[in-house]
PDB file of C-alpha atoms in Angstrom:
ATOM      1  CA  GLY A   1      53.154 137.301 137.741  1.00  0.00           C
ATOM      2  CA  GLU A   2      54.117 140.565 136.046  1.00  0.00           C
ATOM      3  CA  GLY A   3      53.808 143.637 138.333  1.00  0.00           C
ATOM      4  CA  LYS A   4      53.412 142.202 141.705  1.00  0.00           C
ATOM      5  CA  GLY A   5      56.828 143.702 143.328  1.00  0.00           C
ATOM      6  CA  ASP A   6      57.299 146.457 140.718  1.00  0.00           C
ATOM      7  CA  GLU A   7      55.592 149.476 142.246  1.00  0.00           C
ATOM      8  CA  THR A   8      58.116 151.899 141.286  1.00  0.00           C
ATOM      9  CA  THR A   9      57.406 154.746 138.678  1.00  0.00           C
ATOM     10  CA  MET A  10      59.024 154.451 135.186  1.00  0.00           C
ATOM     11  CA  LYS A  11      61.875 156.842 135.775  1.00  0.00           C
ATOM     12  CA  ASP A  12      63.809 155.149 132.989  1.00  0.00           C
ATOM     13  CA  ASN A  13      61.388 154.592 129.537  1.00  0.00           C
ATOM     14  CA  PRO A  14      64.034 153.870 126.695  1.00  0.00           C
ATOM     15  CA  GLY A  15      63.317 152.493 123.351  1.00  0.00           C
ATOM     16  CA  PHE A  16      64.699 149.357 122.395  1.00  0.00           C
ATOM     17  CA  TRP A  17      64.658 146.833 119.029  1.00  0.00           C
ATOM     18  CA  TYR A  18      65.921 143.274 118.619  1.00  0.00           C
ATOM     19  CA  ASP A  19      68.595 143.546 115.441  1.00  0.00           C
ATOM     20  CA  LYS A  20      68.830 140.008 114.551  1.00  0.00           C
ATOM     21  CA  ALA A  21      71.823 140.611 112.338  1.00  0.00           C
ATOM     22  CA  ASN A  22      74.142 141.047 115.061  1.00  0.00           C
ATOM     23  CA  LEU A  23      71.887 139.253 117.906  1.00  0.00           C
ATOM     24  CA  ARG A  24      71.850 142.139 120.257  1.00  0.00           C
ATOM     25  CA  TRP A  25      69.259 144.244 121.610  1.00  0.00           C
ATOM     26  CA  VAL A  26      69.658 147.678 120.793  1.00  0.00           C
ATOM     27  CA  ARG A  27      69.024 150.893 122.828  1.00  0.00           C
ATOM     28  CA  ASP A  28      67.061 153.360 120.173  1.00  0.00           C
ATOM     29  CA  ASP A  29      64.503 155.800 121.034  1.00  0.00           C
ATOM     30  CA  LYS A  30      63.716 156.929 117.580  1.00  0.00           C
ATOM     31  CA  ARG A  31      63.685 153.159 115.880  1.00  0.00           C
ATOM     32  CA  GLY A  32      62.696 151.347 119.163  1.00  0.00           C
ATOM     33  CA  LEU A  33      59.396 151.024 120.830  1.00  0.00           C
ATOM     34  CA  PRO A  34      59.463 152.382 124.312  1.00  0.00           C
ATOM     35  CA  LEU A  35      59.224 149.823 127.238  1.00  0.00           C
ATOM     36  CA  SER A  36      55.640 151.516 128.040  1.00  0.00           C
ATOM     37  CA  GLU A  37      54.371 150.623 124.707  1.00  0.00           C
ATOM     38  CA  TRP A  38      55.819 146.697 125.040  1.00  0.00           C
ATOM     39  CA  GLU A  39      54.288 146.575 128.279  1.00  0.00           C
ATOM     40  CA  GLU A  40      50.685 147.876 126.512  1.00  0.00           C
ATOM     41  CA  GLY A  41      51.013 145.253 124.073  1.00  0.00           C
ATOM     42  CA  GLY A  42      51.435 142.497 126.187  1.00  0.00           C
ATOM     43  CA  LEU A  43      54.994 142.174 124.521  1.00  0.00           C
ATOM     44  CA  THR A  44      57.594 141.980 127.369  1.00  0.00           C
ATOM     45  CA  THR A  45      57.680 138.083 127.494  1.00  0.00           C
ATOM     46  CA  MET A  46      58.607 135.256 124.975  1.00  0.00           C
ATOM     47  CA  LYS A  47      57.673 131.601 124.834  1.00  0.00           C
ATOM     48  CA  THR A  48      60.317 129.137 123.598  1.00  0.00           C
ATOM     49  CA  LYS A  49      59.739 126.136 121.471  1.00  0.00           C
ATOM     50  CA  THR A  50      60.248 123.845 124.440  1.00  0.00           C
ATOM     51  CA  GLY A  51      57.308 125.928 126.272  1.00  0.00           C
ATOM     52  CA  GLU A  52      59.190 128.075 128.795  1.00  0.00           C
ATOM     53  CA  GLU A  53      57.881 131.813 129.319  1.00  0.00           C
ATOM     54  CA  TYR A  54      60.664 134.400 130.117  1.00  0.00           C
ATOM     55  CA  THR A  55      60.909 138.046 130.134  1.00  0.00           C
ATOM     56  CA  LEU A  56      62.879 139.959 127.819  1.00  0.00           C
ATOM     57  CA  TRP A  57      66.400 140.903 128.996  1.00  0.00           C
ATOM     58  CA  PRO A  58      65.938 144.660 128.446  1.00  0.00           C
ATOM     59  CA  VAL A  59      62.831 144.732 130.369  1.00  0.00           C
ATOM     60  CA  ILE A  60      64.457 143.105 133.205  1.00  0.00           C
ATOM     61  CA  HIS A  61      67.416 145.773 133.161  1.00  0.00           C
ATOM     62  CA  ILE A  62      65.125 148.503 132.469  1.00  0.00           C
ATOM     63  CA  ARG A  63      63.015 147.508 135.539  1.00  0.00           C
ATOM     64  CA  LEU A  64      66.127 146.958 138.063  1.00  0.00           C
ATOM     65  CA  SER A  65      67.613 149.979 137.014  1.00  0.00           C
ATOM     66  CA  ASN A  66      64.326 152.057 138.063  1.00  0.00           C
ATOM     67  CA  SER A  67      63.703 149.965 140.906  1.00  0.00           C
ATOM     68  CA  GLU A  68      64.477 151.146 144.651  1.00  0.00           C
ATOM     69  CA  LYS A  69      64.108 147.681 145.940  1.00  0.00           C
ATOM     70  CA  PHE A  70      67.420 146.622 143.809  1.00  0.00           C
ATOM     71  CA  SER A  71      71.255 147.235 144.556  1.00  0.00           C
ATOM     72  CA  VAL A  72      74.785 146.146 143.431  1.00  0.00           C
ATOM     73  CA  ILE A  73      77.156 144.887 146.090  1.00  0.00           C
ATOM     74  CA  ASP A  74      81.019 144.260 145.977  1.00  0.00           C
ATOM     75  CA  PRO A  75      82.010 141.042 147.450  1.00  0.00           C
ATOM     76  CA  GLU A  76      84.124 142.921 150.357  1.00  0.00           C
ATOM     77  CA  ASP A  77      80.679 144.263 151.572  1.00  0.00           C
ATOM     78  CA  VAL A  78      79.009 140.855 151.650  1.00  0.00           C
ATOM     79  CA  GLU A  79      80.634 138.778 154.542  1.00  0.00           C
ATOM     80  CA  GLU A  80      79.896 141.172 157.658  1.00  0.00           C
ATOM     81  CA  MET A  81      76.528 141.468 156.353  1.00  0.00           C
ATOM     82  CA  VAL A  82      75.888 137.884 156.631  1.00  0.00           C
ATOM     83  CA  LYS A  83      77.576 137.196 159.435  1.00  0.00           C
ATOM     84  CA  SER A  84      75.551 139.850 161.414  1.00  0.00           C
ATOM     85  CA  GLY A  85      72.315 138.355 160.133  1.00  0.00           C
ATOM     86  CA  LYS A  86      71.215 141.465 157.835  1.00  0.00           C
ATOM     87  CA  ALA A  87      71.863 139.367 154.543  1.00  0.00           C
ATOM     88  CA  VAL A  88      71.661 136.147 153.074  1.00  0.00           C
ATOM     89  CA  VAL A  89      73.608 135.007 149.989  1.00  0.00           C
ATOM     90  CA  ILE A  90      71.645 133.320 147.313  1.00  0.00           C
ATOM     91  CA  ASP A  91      73.497 130.914 144.848  1.00  0.00           C
ATOM     92  CA  VAL A  92      71.259 130.465 141.723  1.00  0.00           C
ATOM     93  CA  ARG A  93      73.411 127.976 139.910  1.00  0.00           C
ATOM     94  CA  PRO A  94      72.520 124.414 139.585  1.00  0.00           C
ATOM     95  CA  GLU A  95      72.682 122.130 142.278  1.00  0.00           C
ATOM     96  CA  TYR A  96      75.934 120.032 140.710  1.00  0.00           C
ATOM     97  CA  GLN A  97      77.888 123.454 140.341  1.00  0.00           C
ATOM     98  CA  TYR A  98      77.023 124.515 143.720  1.00  0.00           C
ATOM     99  CA  LYS A  99      78.223 121.385 145.530  1.00  0.00           C
ATOM    100  CA  GLY A 100      81.224 120.491 142.782  1.00  0.00           C
ATOM    101  CA  ASN A 101      82.543 123.850 142.230  1.00  0.00           C
ATOM    102  CA  GLY A 102      82.508 125.174 145.699  1.00  0.00           C
ATOM    103  CA  HIS A 103      80.441 128.104 146.792  1.00  0.00           C
ATOM    104  CA  ILE A 104      80.336 131.218 149.289  1.00  0.00           C
ATOM    105  CA  SER A 105      80.397 130.084 152.988  1.00  0.00           C
ATOM    106  CA  GLU A 106      76.719 130.609 154.373  1.00  0.00           C
ATOM    107  CA  SER A 107      75.045 130.599 151.162  1.00  0.00           C
ATOM    108  CA  VAL A 108      72.011 128.841 150.387  1.00  0.00           C
ATOM    109  CA  ASN A 109      71.610 127.335 146.790  1.00  0.00           C
ATOM    110  CA  VAL A 110      68.212 128.208 144.849  1.00  0.00           C
ATOM    111  CA  PRO A 111      69.192 127.174 140.994  1.00  0.00           C
ATOM    112  CA  LEU A 112      67.363 129.526 139.089  1.00  0.00           C
ATOM    113  CA  TYR A 113      67.729 126.319 135.993  1.00  0.00           C
ATOM    114  CA  ARG A 114      66.720 122.885 136.891  1.00  0.00           C
ATOM    115  CA  SER A 115      67.454 119.866 134.391  1.00  0.00           C
ATOM    116  CA  VAL A 116      65.011 119.753 131.451  1.00  0.00           C
ATOM    117  CA  GLN A 117      61.950 118.141 132.397  1.00  0.00           C
ATOM    118  CA  GLY A 118      59.624 116.267 129.818  1.00  0.00           C
ATOM    119  CA  GLN A 119      59.879 114.784 126.766  1.00  0.00           C
ATOM    120  CA  SER A 120      58.234 117.062 124.033  1.00  0.00           C
ATOM    121  CA  PHE A 121      59.791 116.875 120.685  1.00  0.00           C
ATOM    122  CA  PHE A 122      62.010 120.387 121.382  1.00  0.00           C
ATOM    123  CA  LYS A 123      62.902 118.929 124.901  1.00  0.00           C
ATOM    124  CA  THR A 124      64.438 115.723 123.555  1.00  0.00           C
ATOM    125  CA  LEU A 125      66.128 118.165 120.857  1.00  0.00           C
ATOM    126  CA  LYS A 126      67.793 120.129 123.306  1.00  0.00           C
ATOM    127  CA  LYS A 127      69.159 117.617 125.437  1.00  0.00           C
ATOM    128  CA  ILE A 128      70.469 115.841 122.584  1.00  0.00           C
ATOM    129  CA  ALA A 129      72.334 118.841 121.097  1.00  0.00           C
ATOM    130  CA  VAL A 130      73.609 119.759 124.649  1.00  0.00           C
ATOM    131  CA  ALA A 131      74.784 116.420 125.576  1.00  0.00           C
ATOM    132  CA  ALA A 132      76.836 116.409 122.173  1.00  0.00           C
ATOM    133  CA  MET A 133      78.635 119.438 123.995  1.00  0.00           C
ATOM    134  CA  ALA A 134      78.875 117.404 126.832  1.00  0.00           C
ATOM    135  CA  MET A 135      76.880 119.898 128.965  1.00  0.00           C
ATOM    136  CA  LYS A 136      74.153 119.358 131.152  1.00  0.00           C
ATOM    137  CA  ALA A 137      70.635 120.569 129.302  1.00  0.00           C
ATOM    138  CA  THR A 138      68.740 122.910 131.531  1.00  0.00           C
ATOM    139  CA  GLU A 139      65.264 124.990 131.364  1.00  0.00           C
ATOM    140  CA  ARG A 140      63.760 127.596 133.867  1.00  0.00           C
ATOM    141  CA  ASN A 141      62.643 126.214 137.290  1.00  0.00           C
ATOM    142  CA  PRO A 142      59.143 127.150 137.449  1.00  0.00           C
ATOM    143  CA  ASP A 143      59.517 126.601 141.028  1.00  0.00           C
ATOM    144  CA  PHE A 144      62.137 129.379 141.610  1.00  0.00           C
ATOM    145  CA  VAL A 145      59.908 131.966 143.939  1.00  0.00           C
ATOM    146  CA  GLN A 146      58.621 128.954 146.106  1.00  0.00           C
ATOM    147  CA  ASP A 147      62.058 127.249 146.779  1.00  0.00           C
ATOM    148  CA  ALA A 148      63.108 130.595 147.477  1.00  0.00           C
ATOM    149  CA  CYS A 149      60.892 131.147 150.310  1.00  0.00           C
ATOM    150  CA  GLU A 150      61.476 127.308 151.491  1.00  0.00           C
ATOM    151  CA  ALA A 151      65.382 128.167 151.677  1.00  0.00           C
ATOM    152  CA  LEU A 152      64.657 131.193 153.211  1.00  0.00           C
ATOM    153  CA  SER A 153      62.050 129.844 155.470  1.00  0.00           C
ATOM    154  CA  THR A 154      59.742 132.563 155.099  1.00  0.00           C
ATOM    155  CA  THR A 155      55.962 132.326 154.102  1.00  0.00           C
ATOM    156  CA  LYS A 156      55.593 136.019 152.804  1.00  0.00           C
ATOM    157  CA  PRO A 157      58.244 137.498 150.481  1.00  0.00           C
ATOM    158  CA  GLU A 158      57.158 141.295 151.664  1.00  0.00           C
ATOM    159  CA  ASP A 159      58.303 140.568 155.525  1.00  0.00           C
ATOM    160  CA  GLU A 160      61.596 139.200 154.812  1.00  0.00           C
ATOM    161  CA  ASP A 161      63.795 142.077 156.332  1.00  0.00           C
ATOM    162  CA  ARG A 162      67.194 140.701 155.250  1.00  0.00           C
ATOM    163  CA  LEU A 163      68.793 141.574 152.031  1.00  0.00           C
ATOM    164  CA  LEU A 164      68.881 138.980 149.574  1.00  0.00           C
ATOM    165  CA  ILE A 165      72.371 138.778 147.761  1.00  0.00           C
ATOM    166  CA  CYS A 166      71.885 137.120 144.637  1.00  0.00           C
ATOM    167  CA  CYS A 167      75.263 135.147 142.593  1.00  0.00           C
ATOM    168  CA  CYS A 168      75.887 132.990 139.417  1.00  0.00           C
ATOM    169  CA  SER A 169      79.110 131.843 138.290  1.00  0.00           C
ATOM    170  CA  ILE A 170      80.062 135.422 136.433  1.00  0.00           C
ATOM    171  CA  GLY A 171      77.462 137.590 137.845  1.00  0.00           C
ATOM    172  CA  GLY A 172      76.355 139.898 134.450  1.00  0.00           C
ATOM    173  CA  SER A 173      76.379 143.539 134.768  1.00  0.00           C
ATOM    174  CA  MET A 174      73.949 146.215 134.951  1.00  0.00           C
ATOM    175  CA  GLU A 175      76.670 148.901 133.845  1.00  0.00           C
ATOM    176  CA  THR A 176      75.967 150.478 130.018  1.00  0.00           C
ATOM    177  CA  GLU A 177      79.357 152.597 129.931  1.00  0.00           C
ATOM    178  CA  VAL A 178      82.854 151.701 129.712  1.00  0.00           C
ATOM    179  CA  VAL A 179      86.018 153.929 130.863  1.00  0.00           C
ATOM    180  CA  SER A 180      88.963 154.419 128.633  1.00  0.00           C
ATOM    181  CA  LYS A 181      92.420 154.302 129.532  1.00  0.00           C
ATOM    182  CA  ARG A 182      92.449 158.178 129.701  1.00  0.00           C
ATOM    183  CA  GLY A 183      89.645 157.808 132.101  1.00  0.00           C
ATOM    184  CA  LYS A 184      87.037 159.076 129.799  1.00  0.00           C
ATOM    185  CA  VAL A 185      83.364 157.410 130.100  1.00  0.00           C
ATOM    186  CA  PHE A 186      81.303 156.937 127.235  1.00  0.00           C
ATOM    187  CA  SER A 187      78.365 154.722 126.237  1.00  0.00           C
ATOM    188  CA  ASP A 188      79.171 150.916 124.944  1.00  0.00           C
ATOM    189  CA  PRO A 189      76.833 149.619 121.950  1.00  0.00           C
ATOM    190  CA  GLU A 190      77.328 146.117 123.008  1.00  0.00           C
ATOM    191  CA  LYS A 191      76.293 146.735 126.597  1.00  0.00           C
ATOM    192  CA  ALA A 192      73.251 148.890 125.856  1.00  0.00           C
ATOM    193  CA  PHE A 193      71.330 146.934 128.442  1.00  0.00           C
ATOM    194  CA  GLY A 194      74.605 145.748 130.535  1.00  0.00           C
ATOM    195  CA  ARG A 195      75.227 141.778 130.320  1.00  0.00           C
ATOM    196  CA  GLU A 196      72.505 139.682 131.371  1.00  0.00           C
ATOM    197  CA  SER A 197      73.163 137.036 133.667  1.00  0.00           C
ATOM    198  CA  ARG A 198      70.895 134.291 135.834  1.00  0.00           C
ATOM    199  CA  SER A 199      71.958 136.252 139.098  1.00  0.00           C
ATOM    200  CA  LEU A 200      70.425 139.278 137.603  1.00  0.00           C
ATOM    201  CA  LYS A 201      67.261 137.531 136.181  1.00  0.00           C
ATOM    202  CA  ALA A 202      66.762 135.826 139.807  1.00  0.00           C
ATOM    203  CA  CYS A 203      67.146 139.301 141.452  1.00  0.00           C
ATOM    204  CA  TYR A 204      64.349 140.489 138.893  1.00  0.00           C
ATOM    205  CA  GLU A 205      62.079 137.168 139.710  1.00  0.00           C
ATOM    206  CA  LEU A 206      62.525 138.112 143.603  1.00  0.00           C
ATOM    207  CA  ILE A 207      61.214 141.554 143.348  1.00  0.00           C
ATOM    208  CA  GLN A 208      58.641 140.514 141.102  1.00  0.00           C
ATOM    209  CA  ALA A 209      57.499 138.229 143.835  1.00  0.00           C
ATOM    210  CA  GLY A 210      57.567 140.968 146.896  1.00  0.00           C
ATOM    211  CA  PHE A 211      61.005 140.767 148.100  1.00  0.00           C
ATOM    212  CA  PRO A 212      61.769 144.316 149.394  1.00  0.00           C
ATOM    213  CA  LYS A 213      65.675 144.249 149.477  1.00  0.00           C
ATOM    214  CA  VAL A 214      67.386 142.573 146.705  1.00  0.00           C
ATOM    215  CA  ALA A 215      71.340 142.827 145.649  1.00  0.00           C
ATOM    216  CA  HIS A 216      73.281 141.189 142.661  1.00  0.00           C
ATOM    217  CA  LEU A 217      76.729 140.416 143.731  1.00  0.00           C
ATOM    218  CA  ARG A 218      79.326 142.312 141.543  1.00  0.00           C
ATOM    219  CA  GLY A 219      81.384 140.061 139.400  1.00  0.00           C
ATOM    220  CA  GLY A 220      79.493 136.808 140.786  1.00  0.00           C
ATOM    221  CA  ILE A 221      81.561 133.965 142.103  1.00  0.00           C
ATOM    222  CA  ALA A 222      84.453 134.291 139.744  1.00  0.00           C
ATOM    223  CA  MET A 223      85.016 137.932 141.293  1.00  0.00           C
ATOM    224  CA  TRP A 224      84.656 136.237 144.894  1.00  0.00           C
ATOM    225  CA  ARG A 225      87.425 133.711 144.002  1.00  0.00           C
ATOM    226  CA  HIS A 226      89.526 136.212 142.431  1.00  0.00           C
ATOM    227  CA  LYS A 227      89.658 138.242 145.784  1.00  0.00           C
ATOM    228  CA  ASP A 228      90.410 135.613 147.766  1.00  0.00           C
ATOM    229  CA  MET A 229      86.971 135.288 149.840  1.00  0.00           C
ATOM    230  CA  PRO A 230      86.288 132.458 152.229  1.00  0.00           C
ATOM    231  CA  MET A 231      84.498 129.404 149.873  1.00  0.00           C
ATOM    232  CA  THR A 232      83.294 126.303 151.336  1.00  0.00           C
ATOM    233  CA  LYS A 233      83.787 123.033 149.201  1.00  0.00           C
TER     234      LYS A 233
END
């Protein structure tokens, strides 16, 4: 549920709104409502036509940015931490990708999404539409936190003392600025709330569940491969 693992104070409380014309979230203190008002109005989650409820991406980005339990870790720093038992890598890709496309050695698979369950009109429609693109229809895994606890052999999230490092295919990004060729740093409106990804959403879910130390693998599996780090097939 909302708020359980989110005890940090609101350091950053920006306004934001959804620009339908450009299909993106815009960070704008004048036109948009601040996060605190979205929360007061109970507007931080949305329900899809298939019945799934999810937290709005800007809400996740702001809360992760404000959280002292969250960090971003580079691929080079992961191996030693895992070997020494200080960290565990949680791969949130679907099982068929985890097994079929290779994965980080010693990682555990806890999918954030699962194959679409049930036969409602919209769910059937989703299966047909996605099948036409030769892809598998997925929906959020409602048992994600419970599955994570089982994979980690923990009954109380708050007692887990290892750093949980979440990864997915591309990884997404928390960064809102870009650096020009001349080294100038400027805000990018296209990245007002970074770039959303399954692994960042998983980090948020784990922190909400009460896990004290959660990290995001910078660049995801793609960056891990690019740096020629050890993989298991």
